[in-house]
Coordinates of N, CA, C and O and ligand atoms in Angstrom, one line a residue:
X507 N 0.8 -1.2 0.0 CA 0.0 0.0 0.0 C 0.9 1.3 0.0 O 0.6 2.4 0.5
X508 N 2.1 0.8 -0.7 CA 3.5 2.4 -0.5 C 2.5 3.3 -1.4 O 3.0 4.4 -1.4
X509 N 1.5 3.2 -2.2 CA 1.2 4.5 -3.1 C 0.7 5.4 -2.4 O 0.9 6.6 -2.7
X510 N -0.3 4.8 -1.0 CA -1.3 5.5 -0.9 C -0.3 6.3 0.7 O -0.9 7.3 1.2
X511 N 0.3 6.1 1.0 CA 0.8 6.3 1.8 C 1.1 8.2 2.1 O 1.2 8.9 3.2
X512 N 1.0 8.6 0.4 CA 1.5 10.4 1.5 C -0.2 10.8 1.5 O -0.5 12.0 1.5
X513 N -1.3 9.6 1.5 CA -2.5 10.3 1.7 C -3.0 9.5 3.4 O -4.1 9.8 3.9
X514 N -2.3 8.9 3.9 CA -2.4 8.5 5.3 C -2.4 9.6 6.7 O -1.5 10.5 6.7
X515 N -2.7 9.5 7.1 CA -2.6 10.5 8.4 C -2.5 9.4 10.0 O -3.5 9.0 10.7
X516 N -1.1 9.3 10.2 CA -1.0 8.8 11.4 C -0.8 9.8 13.0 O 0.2 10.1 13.8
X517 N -2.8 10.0 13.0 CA -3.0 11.0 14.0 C -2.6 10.6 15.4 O -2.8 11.5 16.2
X518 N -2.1 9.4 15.8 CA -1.4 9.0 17.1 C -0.2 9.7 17.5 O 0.1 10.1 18.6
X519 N 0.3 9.9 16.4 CA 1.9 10.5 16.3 C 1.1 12.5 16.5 O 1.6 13.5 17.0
X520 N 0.5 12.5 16.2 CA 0.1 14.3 15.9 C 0.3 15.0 17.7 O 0.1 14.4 18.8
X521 N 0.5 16.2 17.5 CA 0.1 16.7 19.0 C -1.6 17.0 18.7 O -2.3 16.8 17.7
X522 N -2.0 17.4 20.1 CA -2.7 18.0 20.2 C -2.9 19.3 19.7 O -1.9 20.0 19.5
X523 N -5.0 20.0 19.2 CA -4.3 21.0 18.7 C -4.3 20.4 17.2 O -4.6 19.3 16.7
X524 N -3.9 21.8 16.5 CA -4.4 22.2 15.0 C -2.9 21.4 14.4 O -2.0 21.5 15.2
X525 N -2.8 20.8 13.3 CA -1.8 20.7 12.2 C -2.3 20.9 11.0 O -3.5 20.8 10.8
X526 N -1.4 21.1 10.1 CA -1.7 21.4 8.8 C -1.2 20.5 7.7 O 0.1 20.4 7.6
X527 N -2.1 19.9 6.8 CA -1.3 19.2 5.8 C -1.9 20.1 4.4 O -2.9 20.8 4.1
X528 N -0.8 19.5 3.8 CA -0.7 20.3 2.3 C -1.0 19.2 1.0 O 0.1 18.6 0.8
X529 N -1.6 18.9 0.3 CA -1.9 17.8 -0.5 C -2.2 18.5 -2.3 O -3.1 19.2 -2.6
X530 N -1.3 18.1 -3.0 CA -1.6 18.6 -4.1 C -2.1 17.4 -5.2 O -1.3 16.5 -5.7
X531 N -2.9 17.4 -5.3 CA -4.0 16.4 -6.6 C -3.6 16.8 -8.0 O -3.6 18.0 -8.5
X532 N -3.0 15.6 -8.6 CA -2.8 15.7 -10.2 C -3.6 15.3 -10.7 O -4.6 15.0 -10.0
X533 N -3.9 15.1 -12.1 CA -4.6 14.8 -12.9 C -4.6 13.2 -12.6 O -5.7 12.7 -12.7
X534 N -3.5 12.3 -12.3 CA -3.9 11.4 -12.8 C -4.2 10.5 -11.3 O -4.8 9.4 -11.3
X535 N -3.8 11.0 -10.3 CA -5.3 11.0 -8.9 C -6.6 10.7 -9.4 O -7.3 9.7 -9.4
X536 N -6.7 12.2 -10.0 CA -8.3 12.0 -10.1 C -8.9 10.9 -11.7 O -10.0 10.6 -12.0
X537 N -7.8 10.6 -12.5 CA -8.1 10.0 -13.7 C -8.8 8.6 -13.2 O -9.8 8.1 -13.6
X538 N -7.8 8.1 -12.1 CA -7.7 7.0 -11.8 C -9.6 6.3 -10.7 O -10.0 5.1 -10.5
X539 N -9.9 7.2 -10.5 CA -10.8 7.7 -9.5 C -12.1 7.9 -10.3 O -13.1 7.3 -10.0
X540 N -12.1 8.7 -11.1 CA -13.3 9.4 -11.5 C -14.0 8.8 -13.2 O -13.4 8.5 -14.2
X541 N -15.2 8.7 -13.0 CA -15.9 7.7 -13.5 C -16.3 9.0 -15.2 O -16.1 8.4 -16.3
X542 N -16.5 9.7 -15.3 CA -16.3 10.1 -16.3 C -15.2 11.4 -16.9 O -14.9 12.4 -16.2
X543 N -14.7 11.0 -18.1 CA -13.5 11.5 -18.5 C -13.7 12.7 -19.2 O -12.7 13.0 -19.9
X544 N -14.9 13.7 -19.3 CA -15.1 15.0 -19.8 C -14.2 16.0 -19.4 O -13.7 16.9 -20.1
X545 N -13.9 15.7 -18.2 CA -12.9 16.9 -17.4 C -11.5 16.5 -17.4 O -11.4 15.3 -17.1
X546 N -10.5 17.0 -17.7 CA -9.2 16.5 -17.8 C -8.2 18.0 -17.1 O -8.4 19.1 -16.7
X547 N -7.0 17.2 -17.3 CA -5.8 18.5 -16.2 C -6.5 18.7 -15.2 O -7.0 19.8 -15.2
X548 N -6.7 18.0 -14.2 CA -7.0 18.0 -13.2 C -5.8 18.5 -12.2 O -5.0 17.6 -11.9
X549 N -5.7 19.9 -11.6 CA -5.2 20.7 -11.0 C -5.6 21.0 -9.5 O -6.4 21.9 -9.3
X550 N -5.0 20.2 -8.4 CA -5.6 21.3 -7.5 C -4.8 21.1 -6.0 O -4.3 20.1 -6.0
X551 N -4.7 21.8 -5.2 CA -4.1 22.0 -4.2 C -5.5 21.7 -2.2 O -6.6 22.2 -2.0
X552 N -5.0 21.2 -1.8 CA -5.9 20.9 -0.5 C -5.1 21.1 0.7 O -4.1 20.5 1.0
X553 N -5.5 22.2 1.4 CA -4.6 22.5 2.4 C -6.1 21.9 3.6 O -7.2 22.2 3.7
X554 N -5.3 21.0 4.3 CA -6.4 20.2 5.5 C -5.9 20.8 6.9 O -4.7 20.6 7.0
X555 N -6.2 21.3 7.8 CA -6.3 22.0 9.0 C -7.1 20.7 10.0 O -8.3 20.7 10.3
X556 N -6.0 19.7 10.6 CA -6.2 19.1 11.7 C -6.4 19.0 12.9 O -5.4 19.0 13.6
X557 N -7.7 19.0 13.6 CA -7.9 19.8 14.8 C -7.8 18.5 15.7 O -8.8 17.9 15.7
X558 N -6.9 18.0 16.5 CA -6.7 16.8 17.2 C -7.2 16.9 18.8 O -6.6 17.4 19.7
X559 N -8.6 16.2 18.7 CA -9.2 16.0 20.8 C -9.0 14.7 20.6 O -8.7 13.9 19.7
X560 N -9.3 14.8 22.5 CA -8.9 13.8 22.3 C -9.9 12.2 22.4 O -9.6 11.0 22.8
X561 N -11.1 12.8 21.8 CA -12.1 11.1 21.1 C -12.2 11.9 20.0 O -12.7 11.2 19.1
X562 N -12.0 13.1 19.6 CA -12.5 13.2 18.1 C -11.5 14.2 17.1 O -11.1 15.3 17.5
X563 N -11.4 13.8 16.2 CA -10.8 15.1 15.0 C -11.7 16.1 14.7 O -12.9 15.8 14.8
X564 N -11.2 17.2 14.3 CA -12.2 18.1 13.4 C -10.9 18.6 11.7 O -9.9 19.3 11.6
X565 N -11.5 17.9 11.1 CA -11.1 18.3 9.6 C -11.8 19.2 9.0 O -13.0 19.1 8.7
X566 N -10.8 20.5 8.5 CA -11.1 21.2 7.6 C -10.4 21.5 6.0 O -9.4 22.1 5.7
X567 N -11.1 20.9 5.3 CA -10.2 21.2 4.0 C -10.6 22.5 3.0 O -11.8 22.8 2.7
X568 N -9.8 23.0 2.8 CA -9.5 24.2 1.3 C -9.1 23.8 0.5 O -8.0 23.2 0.7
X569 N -9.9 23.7 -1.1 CA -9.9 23.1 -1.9 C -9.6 24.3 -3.0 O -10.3 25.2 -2.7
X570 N -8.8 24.5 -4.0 CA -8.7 25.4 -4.7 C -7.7 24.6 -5.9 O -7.2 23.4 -5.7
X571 N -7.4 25.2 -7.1 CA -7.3 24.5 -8.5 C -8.3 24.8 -9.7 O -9.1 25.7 -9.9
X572 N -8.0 23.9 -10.3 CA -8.6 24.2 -11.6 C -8.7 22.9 -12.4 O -8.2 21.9 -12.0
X573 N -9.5 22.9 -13.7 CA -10.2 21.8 -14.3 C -10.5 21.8 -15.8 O -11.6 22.2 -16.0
X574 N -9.8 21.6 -16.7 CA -10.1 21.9 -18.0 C -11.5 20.9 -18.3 O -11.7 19.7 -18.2
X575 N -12.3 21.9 -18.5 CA -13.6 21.6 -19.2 C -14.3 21.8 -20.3 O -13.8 22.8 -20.9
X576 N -15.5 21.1 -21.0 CA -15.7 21.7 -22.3 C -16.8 22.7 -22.1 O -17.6 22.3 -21.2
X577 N -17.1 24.3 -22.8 CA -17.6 24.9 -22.0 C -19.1 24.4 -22.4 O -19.0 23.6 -23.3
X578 N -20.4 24.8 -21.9 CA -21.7 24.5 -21.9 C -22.5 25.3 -23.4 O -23.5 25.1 -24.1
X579 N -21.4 26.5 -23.3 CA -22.1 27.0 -24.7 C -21.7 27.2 -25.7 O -22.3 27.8 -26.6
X580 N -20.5 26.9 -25.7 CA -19.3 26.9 -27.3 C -18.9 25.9 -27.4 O -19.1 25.5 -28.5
X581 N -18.3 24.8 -26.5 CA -17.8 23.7 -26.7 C -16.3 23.6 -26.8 O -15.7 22.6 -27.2
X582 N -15.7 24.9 -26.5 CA -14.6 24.8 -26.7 C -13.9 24.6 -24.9 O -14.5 24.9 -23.9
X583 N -12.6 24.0 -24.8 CA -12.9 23.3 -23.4 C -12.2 25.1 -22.7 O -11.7 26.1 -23.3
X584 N -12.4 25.0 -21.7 CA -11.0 25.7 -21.1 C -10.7 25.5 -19.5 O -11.0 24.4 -19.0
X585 N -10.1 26.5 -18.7 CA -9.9 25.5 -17.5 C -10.8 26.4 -16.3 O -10.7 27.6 -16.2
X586 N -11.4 25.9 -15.6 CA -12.5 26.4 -14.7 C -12.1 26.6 -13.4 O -11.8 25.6 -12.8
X587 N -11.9 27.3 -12.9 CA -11.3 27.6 -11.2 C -12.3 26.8 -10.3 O -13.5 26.9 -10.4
X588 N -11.7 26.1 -9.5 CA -11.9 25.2 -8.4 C -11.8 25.3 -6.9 O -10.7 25.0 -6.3
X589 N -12.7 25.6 -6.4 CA -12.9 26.6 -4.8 C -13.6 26.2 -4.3 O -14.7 26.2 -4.8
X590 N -13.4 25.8 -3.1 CA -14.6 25.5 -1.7 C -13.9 25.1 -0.6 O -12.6 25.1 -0.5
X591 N -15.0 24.4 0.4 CA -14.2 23.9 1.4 C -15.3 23.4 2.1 O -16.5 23.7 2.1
X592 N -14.3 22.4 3.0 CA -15.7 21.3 3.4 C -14.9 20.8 5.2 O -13.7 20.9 5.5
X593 N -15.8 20.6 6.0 CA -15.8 20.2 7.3 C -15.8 18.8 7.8 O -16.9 18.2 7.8
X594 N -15.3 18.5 8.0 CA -15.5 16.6 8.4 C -15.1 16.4 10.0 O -14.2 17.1 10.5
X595 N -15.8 15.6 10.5 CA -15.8 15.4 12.0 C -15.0 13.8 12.1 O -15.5 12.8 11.5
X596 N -14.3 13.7 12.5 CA -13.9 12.0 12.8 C -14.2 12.0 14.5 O -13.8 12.8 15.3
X597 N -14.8 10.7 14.8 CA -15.0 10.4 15.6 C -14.4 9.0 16.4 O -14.9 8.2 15.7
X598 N -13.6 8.2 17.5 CA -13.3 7.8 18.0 C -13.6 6.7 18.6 O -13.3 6.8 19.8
X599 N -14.2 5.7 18.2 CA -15.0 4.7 19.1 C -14.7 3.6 19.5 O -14.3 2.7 18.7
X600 N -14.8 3.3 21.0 CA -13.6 2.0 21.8 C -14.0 0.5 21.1 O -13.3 -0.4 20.6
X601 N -15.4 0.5 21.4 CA -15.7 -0.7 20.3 C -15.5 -1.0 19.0 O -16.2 -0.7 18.1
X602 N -14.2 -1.9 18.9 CA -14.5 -2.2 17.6 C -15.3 -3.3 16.4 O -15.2 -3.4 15.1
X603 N -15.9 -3.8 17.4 CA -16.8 -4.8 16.9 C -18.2 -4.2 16.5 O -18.8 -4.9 15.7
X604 N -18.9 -3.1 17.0 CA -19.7 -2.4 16.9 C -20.0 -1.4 15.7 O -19.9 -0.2 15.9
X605 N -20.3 -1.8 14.7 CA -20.9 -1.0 13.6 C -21.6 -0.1 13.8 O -22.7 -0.2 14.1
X606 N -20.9 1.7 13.6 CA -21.7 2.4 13.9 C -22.1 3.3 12.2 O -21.2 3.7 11.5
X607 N -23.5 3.4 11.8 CA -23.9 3.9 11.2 C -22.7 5.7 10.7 O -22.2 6.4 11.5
X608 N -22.6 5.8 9.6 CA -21.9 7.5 9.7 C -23.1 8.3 9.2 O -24.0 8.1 8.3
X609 N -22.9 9.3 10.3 CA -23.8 10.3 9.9 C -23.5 11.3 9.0 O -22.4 11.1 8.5
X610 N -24.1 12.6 8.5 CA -23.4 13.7 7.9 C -21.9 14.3 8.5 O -21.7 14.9 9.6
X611 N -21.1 14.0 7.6 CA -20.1 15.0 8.0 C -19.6 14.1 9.3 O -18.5 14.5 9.7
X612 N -20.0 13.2 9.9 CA -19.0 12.7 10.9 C -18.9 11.0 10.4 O -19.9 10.3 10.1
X613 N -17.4 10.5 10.5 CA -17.2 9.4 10.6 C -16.4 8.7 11.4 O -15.3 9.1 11.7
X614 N -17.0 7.6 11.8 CA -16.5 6.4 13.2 C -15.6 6.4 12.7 O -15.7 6.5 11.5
X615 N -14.5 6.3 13.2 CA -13.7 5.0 13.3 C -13.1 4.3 14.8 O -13.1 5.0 15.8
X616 N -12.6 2.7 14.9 CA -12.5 2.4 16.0 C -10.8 3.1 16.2 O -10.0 3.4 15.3
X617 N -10.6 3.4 17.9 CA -9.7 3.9 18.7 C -8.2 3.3 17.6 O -7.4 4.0 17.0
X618 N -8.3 1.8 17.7 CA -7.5 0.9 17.2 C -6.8 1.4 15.9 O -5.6 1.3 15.6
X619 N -7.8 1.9 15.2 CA -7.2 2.2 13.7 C -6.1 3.9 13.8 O -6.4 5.0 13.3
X620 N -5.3 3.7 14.3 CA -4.2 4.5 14.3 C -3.5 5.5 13.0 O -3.0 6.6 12.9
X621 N -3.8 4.6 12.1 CA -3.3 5.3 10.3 C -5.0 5.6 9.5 O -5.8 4.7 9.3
X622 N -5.4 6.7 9.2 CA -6.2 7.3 8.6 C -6.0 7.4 6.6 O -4.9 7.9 6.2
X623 N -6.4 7.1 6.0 CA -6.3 6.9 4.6 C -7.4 8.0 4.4 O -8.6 7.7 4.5
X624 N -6.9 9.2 4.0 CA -7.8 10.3 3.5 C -8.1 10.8 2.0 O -8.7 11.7 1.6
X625 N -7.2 9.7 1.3 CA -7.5 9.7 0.1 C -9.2 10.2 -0.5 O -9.4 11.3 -1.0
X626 N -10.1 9.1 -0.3 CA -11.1 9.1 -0.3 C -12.1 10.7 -0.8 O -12.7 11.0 -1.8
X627 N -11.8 11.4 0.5 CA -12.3 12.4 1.2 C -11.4 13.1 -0.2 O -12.1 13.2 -1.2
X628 N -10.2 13.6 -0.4 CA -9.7 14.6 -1.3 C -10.5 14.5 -2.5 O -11.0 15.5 -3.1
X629 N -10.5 13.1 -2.9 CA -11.5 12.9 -3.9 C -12.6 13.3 -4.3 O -12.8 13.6 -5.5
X630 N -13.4 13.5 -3.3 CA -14.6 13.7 -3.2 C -15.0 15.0 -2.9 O -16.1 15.3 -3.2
X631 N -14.1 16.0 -2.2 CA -13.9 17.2 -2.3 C -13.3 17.8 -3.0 O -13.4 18.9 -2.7
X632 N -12.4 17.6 -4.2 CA -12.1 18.2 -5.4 C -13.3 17.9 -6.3 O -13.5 18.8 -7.2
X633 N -14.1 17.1 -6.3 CA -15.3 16.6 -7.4 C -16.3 17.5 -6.7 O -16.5 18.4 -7.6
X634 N -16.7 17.7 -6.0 CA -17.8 18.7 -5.2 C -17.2 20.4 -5.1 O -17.8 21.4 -4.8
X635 N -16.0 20.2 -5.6 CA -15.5 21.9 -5.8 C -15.9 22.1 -7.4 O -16.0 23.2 -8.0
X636 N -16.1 21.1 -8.0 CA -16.1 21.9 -9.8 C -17.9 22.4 -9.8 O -18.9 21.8 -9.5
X637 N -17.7 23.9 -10.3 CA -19.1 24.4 -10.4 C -19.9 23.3 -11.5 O -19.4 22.5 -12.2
X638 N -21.1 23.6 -11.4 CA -22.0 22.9 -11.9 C -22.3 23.5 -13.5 O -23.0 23.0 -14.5
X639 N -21.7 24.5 -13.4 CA -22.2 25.9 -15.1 C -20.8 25.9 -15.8 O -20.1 26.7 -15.3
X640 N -20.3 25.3 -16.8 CA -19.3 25.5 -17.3 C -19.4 26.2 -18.4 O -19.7 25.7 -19.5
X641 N -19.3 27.4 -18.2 CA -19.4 28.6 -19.3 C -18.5 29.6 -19.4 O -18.5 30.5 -18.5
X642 N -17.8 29.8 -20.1 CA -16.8 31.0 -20.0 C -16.7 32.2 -19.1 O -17.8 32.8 -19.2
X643 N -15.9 32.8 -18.3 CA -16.1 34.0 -18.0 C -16.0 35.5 -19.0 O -15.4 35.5 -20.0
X644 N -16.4 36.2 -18.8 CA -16.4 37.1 -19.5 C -15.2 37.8 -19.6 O -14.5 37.6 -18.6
X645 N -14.9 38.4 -20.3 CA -13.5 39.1 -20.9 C -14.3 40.5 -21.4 O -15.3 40.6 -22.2
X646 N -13.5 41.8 -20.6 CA -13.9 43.1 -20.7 C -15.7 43.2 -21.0 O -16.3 44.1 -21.6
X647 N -16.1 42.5 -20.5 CA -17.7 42.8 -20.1 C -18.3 41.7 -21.5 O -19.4 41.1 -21.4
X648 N -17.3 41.5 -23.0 CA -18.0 40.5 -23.5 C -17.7 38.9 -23.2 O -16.8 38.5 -22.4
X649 N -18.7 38.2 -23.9 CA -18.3 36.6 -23.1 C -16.9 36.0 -23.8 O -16.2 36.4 -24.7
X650 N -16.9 35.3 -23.1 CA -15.2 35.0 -23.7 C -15.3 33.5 -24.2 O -14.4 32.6 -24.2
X651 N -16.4 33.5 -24.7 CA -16.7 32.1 -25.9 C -15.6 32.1 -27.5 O -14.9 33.1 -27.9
X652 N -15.7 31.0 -28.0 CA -15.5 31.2 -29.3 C -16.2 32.0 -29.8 O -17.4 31.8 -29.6
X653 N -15.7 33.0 -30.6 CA -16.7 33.9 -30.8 C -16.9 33.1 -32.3 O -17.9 33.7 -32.6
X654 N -16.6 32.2 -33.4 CA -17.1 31.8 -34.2 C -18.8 30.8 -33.8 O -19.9 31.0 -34.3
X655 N -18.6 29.8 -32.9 CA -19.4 29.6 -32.3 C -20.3 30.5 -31.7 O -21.4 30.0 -32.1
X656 N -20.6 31.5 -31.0 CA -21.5 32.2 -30.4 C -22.2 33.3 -32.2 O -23.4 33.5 -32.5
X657 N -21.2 33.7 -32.8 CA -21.7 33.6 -34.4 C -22.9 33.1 -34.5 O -24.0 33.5 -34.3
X658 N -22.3 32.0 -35.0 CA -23.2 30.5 -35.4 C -24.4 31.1 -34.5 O -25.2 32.0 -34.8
X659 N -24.4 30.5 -33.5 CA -25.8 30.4 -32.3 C -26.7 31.4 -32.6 O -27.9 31.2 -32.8
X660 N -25.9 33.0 -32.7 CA -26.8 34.0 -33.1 C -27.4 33.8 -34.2 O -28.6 33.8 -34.1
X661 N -26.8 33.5 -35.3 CA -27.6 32.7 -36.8 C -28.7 32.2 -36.3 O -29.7 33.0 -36.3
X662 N -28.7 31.1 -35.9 CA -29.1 30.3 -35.5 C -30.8 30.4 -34.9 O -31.8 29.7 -35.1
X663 N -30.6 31.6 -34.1 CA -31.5 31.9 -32.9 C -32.1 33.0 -33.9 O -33.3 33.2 -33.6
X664 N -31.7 33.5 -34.7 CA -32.9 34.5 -36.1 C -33.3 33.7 -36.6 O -34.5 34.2 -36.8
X665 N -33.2 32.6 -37.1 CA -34.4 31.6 -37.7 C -35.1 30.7 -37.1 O -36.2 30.3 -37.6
X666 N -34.6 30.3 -36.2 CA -35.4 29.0 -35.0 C -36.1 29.7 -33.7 O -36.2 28.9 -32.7
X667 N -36.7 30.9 -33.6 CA -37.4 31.4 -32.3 C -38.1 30.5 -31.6 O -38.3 30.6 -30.3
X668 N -38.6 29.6 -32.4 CA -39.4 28.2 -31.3 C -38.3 27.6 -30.4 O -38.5 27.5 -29.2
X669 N -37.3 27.3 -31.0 CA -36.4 26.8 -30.0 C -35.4 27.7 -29.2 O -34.2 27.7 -29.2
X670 N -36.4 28.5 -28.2 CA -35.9 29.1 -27.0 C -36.3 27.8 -25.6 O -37.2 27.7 -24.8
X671 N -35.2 26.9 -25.9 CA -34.7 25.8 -25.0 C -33.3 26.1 -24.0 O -32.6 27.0 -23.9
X672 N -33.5 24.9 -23.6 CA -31.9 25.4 -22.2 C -30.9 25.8 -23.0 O -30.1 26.7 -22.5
X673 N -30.6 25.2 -24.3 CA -29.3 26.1 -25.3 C -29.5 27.5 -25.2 O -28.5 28.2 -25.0
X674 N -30.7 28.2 -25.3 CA -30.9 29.4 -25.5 C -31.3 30.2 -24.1 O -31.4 31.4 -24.2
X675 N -31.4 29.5 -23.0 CA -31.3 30.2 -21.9 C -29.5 30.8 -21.3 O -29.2 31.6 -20.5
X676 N -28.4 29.8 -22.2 CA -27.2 30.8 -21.7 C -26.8 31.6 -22.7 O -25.8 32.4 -22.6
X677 N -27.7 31.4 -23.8 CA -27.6 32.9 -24.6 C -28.0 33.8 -24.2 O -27.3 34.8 -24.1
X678 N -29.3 33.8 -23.7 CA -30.0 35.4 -22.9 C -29.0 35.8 -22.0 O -28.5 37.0 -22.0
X679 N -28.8 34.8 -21.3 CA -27.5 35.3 -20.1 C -26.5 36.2 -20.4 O -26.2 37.2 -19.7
X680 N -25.9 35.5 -21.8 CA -24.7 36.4 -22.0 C -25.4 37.5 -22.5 O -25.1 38.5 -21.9
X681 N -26.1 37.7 -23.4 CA -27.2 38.8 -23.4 C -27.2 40.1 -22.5 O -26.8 41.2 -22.8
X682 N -27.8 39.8 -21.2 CA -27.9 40.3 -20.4 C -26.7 41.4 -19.9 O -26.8 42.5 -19.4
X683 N -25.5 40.5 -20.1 CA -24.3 41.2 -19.2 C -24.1 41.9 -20.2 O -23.3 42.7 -19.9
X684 N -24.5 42.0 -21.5 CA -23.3 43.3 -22.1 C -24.3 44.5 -21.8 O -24.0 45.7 -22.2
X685 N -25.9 44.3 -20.9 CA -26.5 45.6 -20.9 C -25.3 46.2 -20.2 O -24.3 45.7 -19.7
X686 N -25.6 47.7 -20.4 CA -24.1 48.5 -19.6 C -24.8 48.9 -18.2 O -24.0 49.6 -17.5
X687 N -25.8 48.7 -17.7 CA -26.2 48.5 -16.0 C -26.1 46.9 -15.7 O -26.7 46.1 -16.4
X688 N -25.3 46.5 -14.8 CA -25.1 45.4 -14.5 C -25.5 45.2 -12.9 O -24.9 45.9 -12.0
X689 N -26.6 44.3 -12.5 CA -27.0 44.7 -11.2 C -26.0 43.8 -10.1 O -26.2 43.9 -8.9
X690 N -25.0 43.1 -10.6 CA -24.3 42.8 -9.8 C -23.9 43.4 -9.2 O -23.9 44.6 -9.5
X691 N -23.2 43.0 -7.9 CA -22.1 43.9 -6.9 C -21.0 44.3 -7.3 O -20.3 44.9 -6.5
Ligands
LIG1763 ZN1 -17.7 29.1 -24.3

C-alpha cells in the first residue's frame, strides 16, 4: 500500500491542537478515481487543517485548483477555477466490533485504527469543488466564448425562435451582461 501512503494520516503520532497538511491532486489521482472523462488536467491543491481532541478530529479542507472543461455554450474546453471547502468530524470509538452507522459529516472510526487513509475524502472534495455551469467568464464585459461559435448560435437563434430551450437560456444570459447597468455587486 507504499502509493497510498502520502494520503495516510497517522493522528497517534500528531500533538494536540491544530496541524496542517498540504496535499496537491494531479490529474492522474483523479483519472484514476473518477468515472467520467469530460474533465481532464485536473489541478488542485488541499490544504487540510487538523484539529486533534482527544475522542474526536475536526477536519477542515481548502480546496482550490482548476479543471479543464468543455464549456456549456461553445464547446470549446477551457480550464474552470476550483474553490470550496468542506468540514469533516472524525470520531473515536472503543468498540470495535460495533458497527456504527456515519452520519453527515462525521465518521466512526474504532480507537484501534491508528493510520487514517484520506484519500477518499480529497477525492470527493475536489469533485464537489467543480461548479456545476461551465461557461466561460467574461473578458472586458464581452463573453469569452469562441466567438465563431456564439456567431453560429446568433444565426441560429434569427431563424429558430421556437427553439428558446436550455441552449438558448445561456444565450439570454450572455445577453444580459453586455447591458451596460449590470445589477451585480
Ligand atoms: Zn464558451
Amino acid at each position: 500500500m507504499k502509493h497510498n501512503r502520502e494520503f495516510e494520516i497517522a493522528w497517534l503520532g500528531l500533538k494536540d491542537g491544530i496541524s496542517t497538511f498540504v496535499y496537491d491532486i494531479d490529474d492522474k489521482f483523479m483519472q484514476e478515481r473518477v468515472e467520467e472523462h469530460d474533465l481532464k488536467d485536473w489541478k488542485a491543491r488541499i490544504v487540510l487543517t487538523f484539529d486533534k481532541k482527544s475522542n474526536f478530529f475536526m477536519l477542515h479542507f481548502d480546496v482550490d485548483g482548476s479543471v479543464v472543461v468543455p464549456c456549456d455554450r461553445c464547446g470549446d474546453e477551457f480550464p474552470i477555477k476550483l474553490w470550496d471547502e468542506f468540514d469533516l468530524v472524525i470520531k473515536l470509538t472503543g468498540d470495535e466490533t460495533k458497527v456504527i452507522e456515519d452520519e453527515d459529516d462525521v465518521i466512526f472510526i474504532p480507537r484501534s485504527e491508528t493510520v487514517i487513509d484520506i484519500s477518499k475524502w480529497l477525492y470527493e472534495f475536489v469533485m464537489l469543488s467543480v461548479p456545476l455551469q461551465h461557461i466561460h467568464p467574461d473578458i472586458d464585459g464581452n463573453a469569452g466564448c469562441n466567438p465563431v461559435a456564439l456567431d453560429l448560435l446568433n444565426k441560429l437563434s434569427g431563424h429558430e425562435d421556437e427553439l428558446k430551450n436550455s441552449i438558448w437560456k445561456g444565450l439570454d444570459k450572455f445577453k444580459e451582461t453586455e447591458k451596460p447597468k449590470r445589477k451585480t455587486k
